Tab-separated table of C-alpha atoms in Angstrom:
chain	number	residue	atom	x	y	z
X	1	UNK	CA	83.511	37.926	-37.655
X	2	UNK	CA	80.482	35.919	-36.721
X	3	UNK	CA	80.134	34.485	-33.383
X	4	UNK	CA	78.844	33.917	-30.496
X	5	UNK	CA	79.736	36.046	-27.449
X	6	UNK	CA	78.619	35.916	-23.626
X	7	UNK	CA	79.252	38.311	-20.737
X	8	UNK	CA	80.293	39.145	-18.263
X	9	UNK	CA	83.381	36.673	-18.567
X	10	UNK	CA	83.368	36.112	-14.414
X	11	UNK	CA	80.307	36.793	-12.328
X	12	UNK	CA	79.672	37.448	-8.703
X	13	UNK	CA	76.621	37.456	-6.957
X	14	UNK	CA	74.996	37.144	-3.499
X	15	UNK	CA	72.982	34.732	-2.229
X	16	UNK	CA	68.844	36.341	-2.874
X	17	UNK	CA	69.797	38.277	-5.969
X	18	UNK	CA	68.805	37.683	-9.703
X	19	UNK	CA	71.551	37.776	-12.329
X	20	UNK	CA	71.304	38.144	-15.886
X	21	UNK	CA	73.966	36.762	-18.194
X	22	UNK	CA	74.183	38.140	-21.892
X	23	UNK	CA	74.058	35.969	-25.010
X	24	UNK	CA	74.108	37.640	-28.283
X	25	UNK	CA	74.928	35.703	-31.534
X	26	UNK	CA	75.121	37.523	-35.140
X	27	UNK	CA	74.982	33.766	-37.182
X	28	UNK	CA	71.497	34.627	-37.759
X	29	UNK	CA	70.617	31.838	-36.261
X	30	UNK	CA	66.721	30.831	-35.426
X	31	UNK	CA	67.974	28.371	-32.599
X	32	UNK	CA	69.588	29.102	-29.378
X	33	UNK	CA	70.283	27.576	-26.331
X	34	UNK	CA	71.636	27.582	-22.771
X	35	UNK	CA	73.558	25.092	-20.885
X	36	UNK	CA	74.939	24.581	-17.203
X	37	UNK	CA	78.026	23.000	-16.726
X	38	UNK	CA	79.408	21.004	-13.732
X	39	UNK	CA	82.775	19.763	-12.790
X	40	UNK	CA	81.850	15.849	-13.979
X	41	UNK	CA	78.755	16.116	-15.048
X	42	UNK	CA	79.162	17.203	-18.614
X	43	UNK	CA	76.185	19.882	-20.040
X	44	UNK	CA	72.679	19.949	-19.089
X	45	UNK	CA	70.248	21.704	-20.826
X	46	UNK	CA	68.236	24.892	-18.999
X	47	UNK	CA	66.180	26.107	-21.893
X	48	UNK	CA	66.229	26.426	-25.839
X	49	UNK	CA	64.344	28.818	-27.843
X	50	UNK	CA	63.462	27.648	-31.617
X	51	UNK	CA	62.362	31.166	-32.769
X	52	UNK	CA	61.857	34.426	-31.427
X	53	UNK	CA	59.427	35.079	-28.830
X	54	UNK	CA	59.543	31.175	-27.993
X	55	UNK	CA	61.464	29.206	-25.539
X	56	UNK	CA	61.097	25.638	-24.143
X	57	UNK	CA	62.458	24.339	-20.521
X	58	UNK	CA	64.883	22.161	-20.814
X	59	UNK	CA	66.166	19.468	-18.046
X	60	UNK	CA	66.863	21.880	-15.289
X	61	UNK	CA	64.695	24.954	-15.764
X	62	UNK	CA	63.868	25.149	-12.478
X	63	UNK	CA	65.226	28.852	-10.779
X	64	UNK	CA	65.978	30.123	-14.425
X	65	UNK	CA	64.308	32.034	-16.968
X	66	UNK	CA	64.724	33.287	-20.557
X	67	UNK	CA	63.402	35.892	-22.850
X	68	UNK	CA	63.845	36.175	-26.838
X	69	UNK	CA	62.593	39.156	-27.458
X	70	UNK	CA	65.105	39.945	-30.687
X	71	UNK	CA	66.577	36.896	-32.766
X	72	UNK	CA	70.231	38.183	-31.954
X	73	UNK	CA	69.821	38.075	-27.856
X	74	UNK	CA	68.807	35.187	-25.643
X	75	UNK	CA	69.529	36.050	-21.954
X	76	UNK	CA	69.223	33.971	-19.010
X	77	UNK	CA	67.936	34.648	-15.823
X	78	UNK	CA	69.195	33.140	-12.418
X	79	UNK	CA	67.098	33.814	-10.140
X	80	UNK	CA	67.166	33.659	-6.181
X	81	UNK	CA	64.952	30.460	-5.917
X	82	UNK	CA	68.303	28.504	-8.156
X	83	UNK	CA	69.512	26.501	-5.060
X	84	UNK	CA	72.776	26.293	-6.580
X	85	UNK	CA	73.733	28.502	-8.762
X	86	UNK	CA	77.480	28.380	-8.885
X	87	UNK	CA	78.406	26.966	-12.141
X	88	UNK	CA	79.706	27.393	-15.690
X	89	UNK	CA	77.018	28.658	-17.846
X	90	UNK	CA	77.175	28.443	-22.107
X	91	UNK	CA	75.424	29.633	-24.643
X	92	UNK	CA	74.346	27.956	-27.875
X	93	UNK	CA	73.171	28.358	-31.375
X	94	UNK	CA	72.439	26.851	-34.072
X	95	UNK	CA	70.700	27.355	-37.894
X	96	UNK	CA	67.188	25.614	-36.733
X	97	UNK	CA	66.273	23.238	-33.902
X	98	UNK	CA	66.396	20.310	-36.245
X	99	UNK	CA	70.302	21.330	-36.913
X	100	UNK	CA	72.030	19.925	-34.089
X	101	UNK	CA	74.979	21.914	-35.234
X	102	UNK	CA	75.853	23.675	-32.770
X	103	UNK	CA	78.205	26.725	-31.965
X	104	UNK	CA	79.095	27.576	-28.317
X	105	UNK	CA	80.112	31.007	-26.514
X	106	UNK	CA	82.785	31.432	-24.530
X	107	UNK	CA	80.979	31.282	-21.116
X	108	UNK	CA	80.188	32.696	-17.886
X	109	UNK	CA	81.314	31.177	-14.972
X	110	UNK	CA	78.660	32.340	-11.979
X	111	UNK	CA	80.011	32.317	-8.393
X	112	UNK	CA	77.233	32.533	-5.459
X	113	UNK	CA	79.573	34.192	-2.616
M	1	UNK	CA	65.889	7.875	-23.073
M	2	UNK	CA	68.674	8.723	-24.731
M	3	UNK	CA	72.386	8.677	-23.420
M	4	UNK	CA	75.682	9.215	-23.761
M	5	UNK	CA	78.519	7.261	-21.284
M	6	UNK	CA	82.360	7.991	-21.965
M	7	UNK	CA	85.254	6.471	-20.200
M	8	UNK	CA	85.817	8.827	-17.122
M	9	UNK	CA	89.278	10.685	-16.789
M	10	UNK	CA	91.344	12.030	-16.615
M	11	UNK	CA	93.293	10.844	-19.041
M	12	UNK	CA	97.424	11.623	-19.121
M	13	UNK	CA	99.384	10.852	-21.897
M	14	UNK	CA	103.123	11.614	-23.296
M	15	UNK	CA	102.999	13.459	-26.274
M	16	UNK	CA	103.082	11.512	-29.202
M	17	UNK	CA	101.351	8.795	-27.746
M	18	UNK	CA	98.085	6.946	-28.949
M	19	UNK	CA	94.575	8.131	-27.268
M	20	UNK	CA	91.536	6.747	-27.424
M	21	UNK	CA	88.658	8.262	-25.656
M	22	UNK	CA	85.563	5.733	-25.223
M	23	UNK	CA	82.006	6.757	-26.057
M	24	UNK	CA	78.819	4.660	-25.939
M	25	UNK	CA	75.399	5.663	-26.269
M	26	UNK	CA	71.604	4.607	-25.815
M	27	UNK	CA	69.133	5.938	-28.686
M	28	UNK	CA	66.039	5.094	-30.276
M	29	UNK	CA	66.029	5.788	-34.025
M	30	UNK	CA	69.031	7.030	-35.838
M	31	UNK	CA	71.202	9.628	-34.285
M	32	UNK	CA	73.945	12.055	-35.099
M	33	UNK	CA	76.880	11.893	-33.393
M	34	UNK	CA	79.325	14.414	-32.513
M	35	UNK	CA	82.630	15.070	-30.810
M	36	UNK	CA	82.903	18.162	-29.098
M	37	UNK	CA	86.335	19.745	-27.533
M	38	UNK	CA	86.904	22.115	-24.337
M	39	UNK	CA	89.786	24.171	-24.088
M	40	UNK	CA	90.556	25.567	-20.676
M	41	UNK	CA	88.201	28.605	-19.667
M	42	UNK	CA	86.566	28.213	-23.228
M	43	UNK	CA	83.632	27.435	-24.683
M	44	UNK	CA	82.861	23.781	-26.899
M	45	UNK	CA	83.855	23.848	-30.289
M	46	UNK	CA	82.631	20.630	-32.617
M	47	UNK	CA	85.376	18.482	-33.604
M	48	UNK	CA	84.073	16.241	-35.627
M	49	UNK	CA	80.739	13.966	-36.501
M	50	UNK	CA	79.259	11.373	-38.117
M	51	UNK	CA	75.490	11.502	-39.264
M	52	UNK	CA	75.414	7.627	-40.281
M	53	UNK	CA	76.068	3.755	-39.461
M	54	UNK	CA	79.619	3.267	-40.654
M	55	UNK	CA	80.642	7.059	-40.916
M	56	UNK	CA	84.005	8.119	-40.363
M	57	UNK	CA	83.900	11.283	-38.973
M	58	UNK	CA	88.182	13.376	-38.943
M	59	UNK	CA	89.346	16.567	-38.182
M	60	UNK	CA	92.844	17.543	-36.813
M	61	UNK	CA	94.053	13.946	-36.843
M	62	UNK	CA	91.383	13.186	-34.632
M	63	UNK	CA	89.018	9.865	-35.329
M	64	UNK	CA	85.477	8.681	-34.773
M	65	UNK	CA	83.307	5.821	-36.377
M	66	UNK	CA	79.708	5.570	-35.972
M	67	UNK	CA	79.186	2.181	-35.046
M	68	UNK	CA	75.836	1.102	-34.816
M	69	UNK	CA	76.007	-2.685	-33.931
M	70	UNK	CA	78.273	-1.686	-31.139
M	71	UNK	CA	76.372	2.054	-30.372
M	72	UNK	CA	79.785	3.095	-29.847
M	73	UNK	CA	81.758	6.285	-31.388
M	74	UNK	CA	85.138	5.941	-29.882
M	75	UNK	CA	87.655	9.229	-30.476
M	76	UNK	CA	90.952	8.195	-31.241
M	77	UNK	CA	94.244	9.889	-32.329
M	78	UNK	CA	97.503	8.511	-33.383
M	79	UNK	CA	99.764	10.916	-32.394
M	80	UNK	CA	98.786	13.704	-29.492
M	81	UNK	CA	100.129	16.710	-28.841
M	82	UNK	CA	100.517	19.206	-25.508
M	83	UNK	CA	98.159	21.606	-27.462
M	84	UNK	CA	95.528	18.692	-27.668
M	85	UNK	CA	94.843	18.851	-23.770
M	86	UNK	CA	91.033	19.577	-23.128
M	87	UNK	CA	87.820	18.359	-21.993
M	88	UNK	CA	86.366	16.113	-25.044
M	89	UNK	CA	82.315	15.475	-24.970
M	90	UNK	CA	80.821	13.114	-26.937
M	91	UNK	CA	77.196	13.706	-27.945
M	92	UNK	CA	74.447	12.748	-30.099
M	93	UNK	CA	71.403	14.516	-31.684
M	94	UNK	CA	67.926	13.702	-33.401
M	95	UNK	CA	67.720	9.728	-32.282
M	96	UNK	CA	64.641	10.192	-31.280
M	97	UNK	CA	61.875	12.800	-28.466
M	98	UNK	CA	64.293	14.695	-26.255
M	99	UNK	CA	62.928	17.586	-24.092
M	100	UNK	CA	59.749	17.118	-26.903
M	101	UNK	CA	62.120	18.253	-29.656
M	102	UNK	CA	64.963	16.525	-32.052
M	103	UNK	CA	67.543	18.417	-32.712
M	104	UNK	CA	68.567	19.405	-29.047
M	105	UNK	CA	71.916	17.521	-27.970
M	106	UNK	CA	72.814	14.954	-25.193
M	107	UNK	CA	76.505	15.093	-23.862
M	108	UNK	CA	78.407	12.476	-22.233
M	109	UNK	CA	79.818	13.808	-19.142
M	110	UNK	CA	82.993	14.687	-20.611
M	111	UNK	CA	86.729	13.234	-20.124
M	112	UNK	CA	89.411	15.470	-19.563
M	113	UNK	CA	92.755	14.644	-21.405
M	114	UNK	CA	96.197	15.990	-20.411
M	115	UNK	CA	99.312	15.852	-22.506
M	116	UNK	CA	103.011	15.874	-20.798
M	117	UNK	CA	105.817	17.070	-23.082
C-alpha cells in the first residue's frame, strides 16, 4: 500500500535535547512537507521541500531543521533552541509543489517533559 | 495575505441532524479550496474540494460550494453520523505568493464536531 508513515507514534524528550522525527512516503512524490499543530490554532507550516536536496522555511522554521537527502525521507529536526516544542507534528506530500493535493501521515505528537 | 477563518467549535450535534461548518477566506487570485477531516489521534485526510467559482465539491454526503462573490466555502451535511465526529479544516491553495511558492496550503484553524447518538 502506498502511504505516508511517521514515527515514533509518541515522543518524549527533555528540555536541551534534539529530536528527530521520521517521515518516509513511497507515493513517489517530489513534494513534502511538515506541519505543527496546536490545540486551536489549526496547521502551520515549518518547512517544505520541492525536490530532493531542497527545502524552504516555512512560517515557523525557527528551532527546526530538515534534510532531503533521498526523495522517500524528509526528517525533521527539533532542536534545543525550539522554545516550545510540545506539539503535534505531521507530515505531508504531495505529486509537485504546484499540486496542493496533499496526503498527511499519521503524526507524532512531541512532549517536552 | 491569504486566510482562512471558520466558525470556532466545538460543534455538538444529535445524530441525524443538519451541520454546517462555516468557512471564509481572504485570497488574491484564484484559489483552490479544500476540506480536510481529523479523526482522533490521526492524521488529515482531504474530504473534498473545489478548484473553481461555483464548484460543488461532495464526498461522503458531505457539501462545499466555492463561492467567490461571498469568498465563502461552507461544509454542510444533511444527515450526520457518530462516526462523522472530527476536527474539519478548511483550506485553500495557489491564490496567490505564500511562503514564495503556490501550491503550499493555508488552514483555517479547524472546528471540532461531536456527534451524540
Amino acid at each position: 500500500d502506498g502511504g505516508i508513515t511517521q514515527s515514533p507514534k509518541y515522543l518524549f524528550r527533555k528540555e536541551g535535547q534534539n529530536v528527530t522525527l521520521s517521515c518516509e512516503q513511497n507515493l513517489n512524490h517530489d513534494a513534502m512537507y511538515w506541519y505543527r499543530q496546536d490545540p486551536g490554532q489549526g496547521l502551520r507550516l515549518i518547512y517544505y521541500s520541492q525536490i530532493v536536496n531542497d527545502f524552504q522555511k516555512g512560517d515557523i522554521a525557527e528551532g527546526y531543521s530538515v534534510s532531503r537527502e533521498k526523495k522517500e525521507s524528509f526528517p525533521l529536526t527539533v532542536t534545543s533552541a525550539q522554545k516550545n516544542p510540545t506539539a503535534f507534528y505531521l507530515c505531508a506530500s504531495s505529486i509537485g509543489l504546484g499540486q496542493p493535493k496533499q496526503f498527511f501521515g499519521p503524526g507524532t505528537r512531541l512532549t517536552v517533559l | 495575505g491569504d486566510s482562512v477563518t471558520q466558525m470556532e467549535g466545538p460543534v455538538t450535534l444529535s445524530e441525524e441532524a443538519f451541520l454546517t461548518i462555516n468557512c471564509t477566506y481572504t485570497a488574491t487570485g484564484y484559489p483552490s479550496l479544500f476540506w480536510y477531516v481529523q479523526y482522533p489521534g490521526e492524521g488529515l485526510q482531504l474530504l473534498l474540494k473545489a478548484t473553481k467559482a461555483d464548484d460543488k465539491g461532495s464526498n461522503k454526503g458531505f457539501e462545499a460550494t466555492y463561492r467567490k462573490e461571498t469568498t465563502s466555502f461552507h461544509l454542510e451535511k444533511g444527515s450526520v453520523q457518530v462516526s462523522d465526529s472530527a476536527v474539519y479544516f478548511c483550506a485553500l491553495s495557489g491564490g496567490g505568493n505564500y511562503g514564495g511558492s503556490q501550491g503550499n496550503l493555508i488552514f483555517g484553524k479547524g472546528t471540532k464536531l461531536s456527534v451524540k447518538p
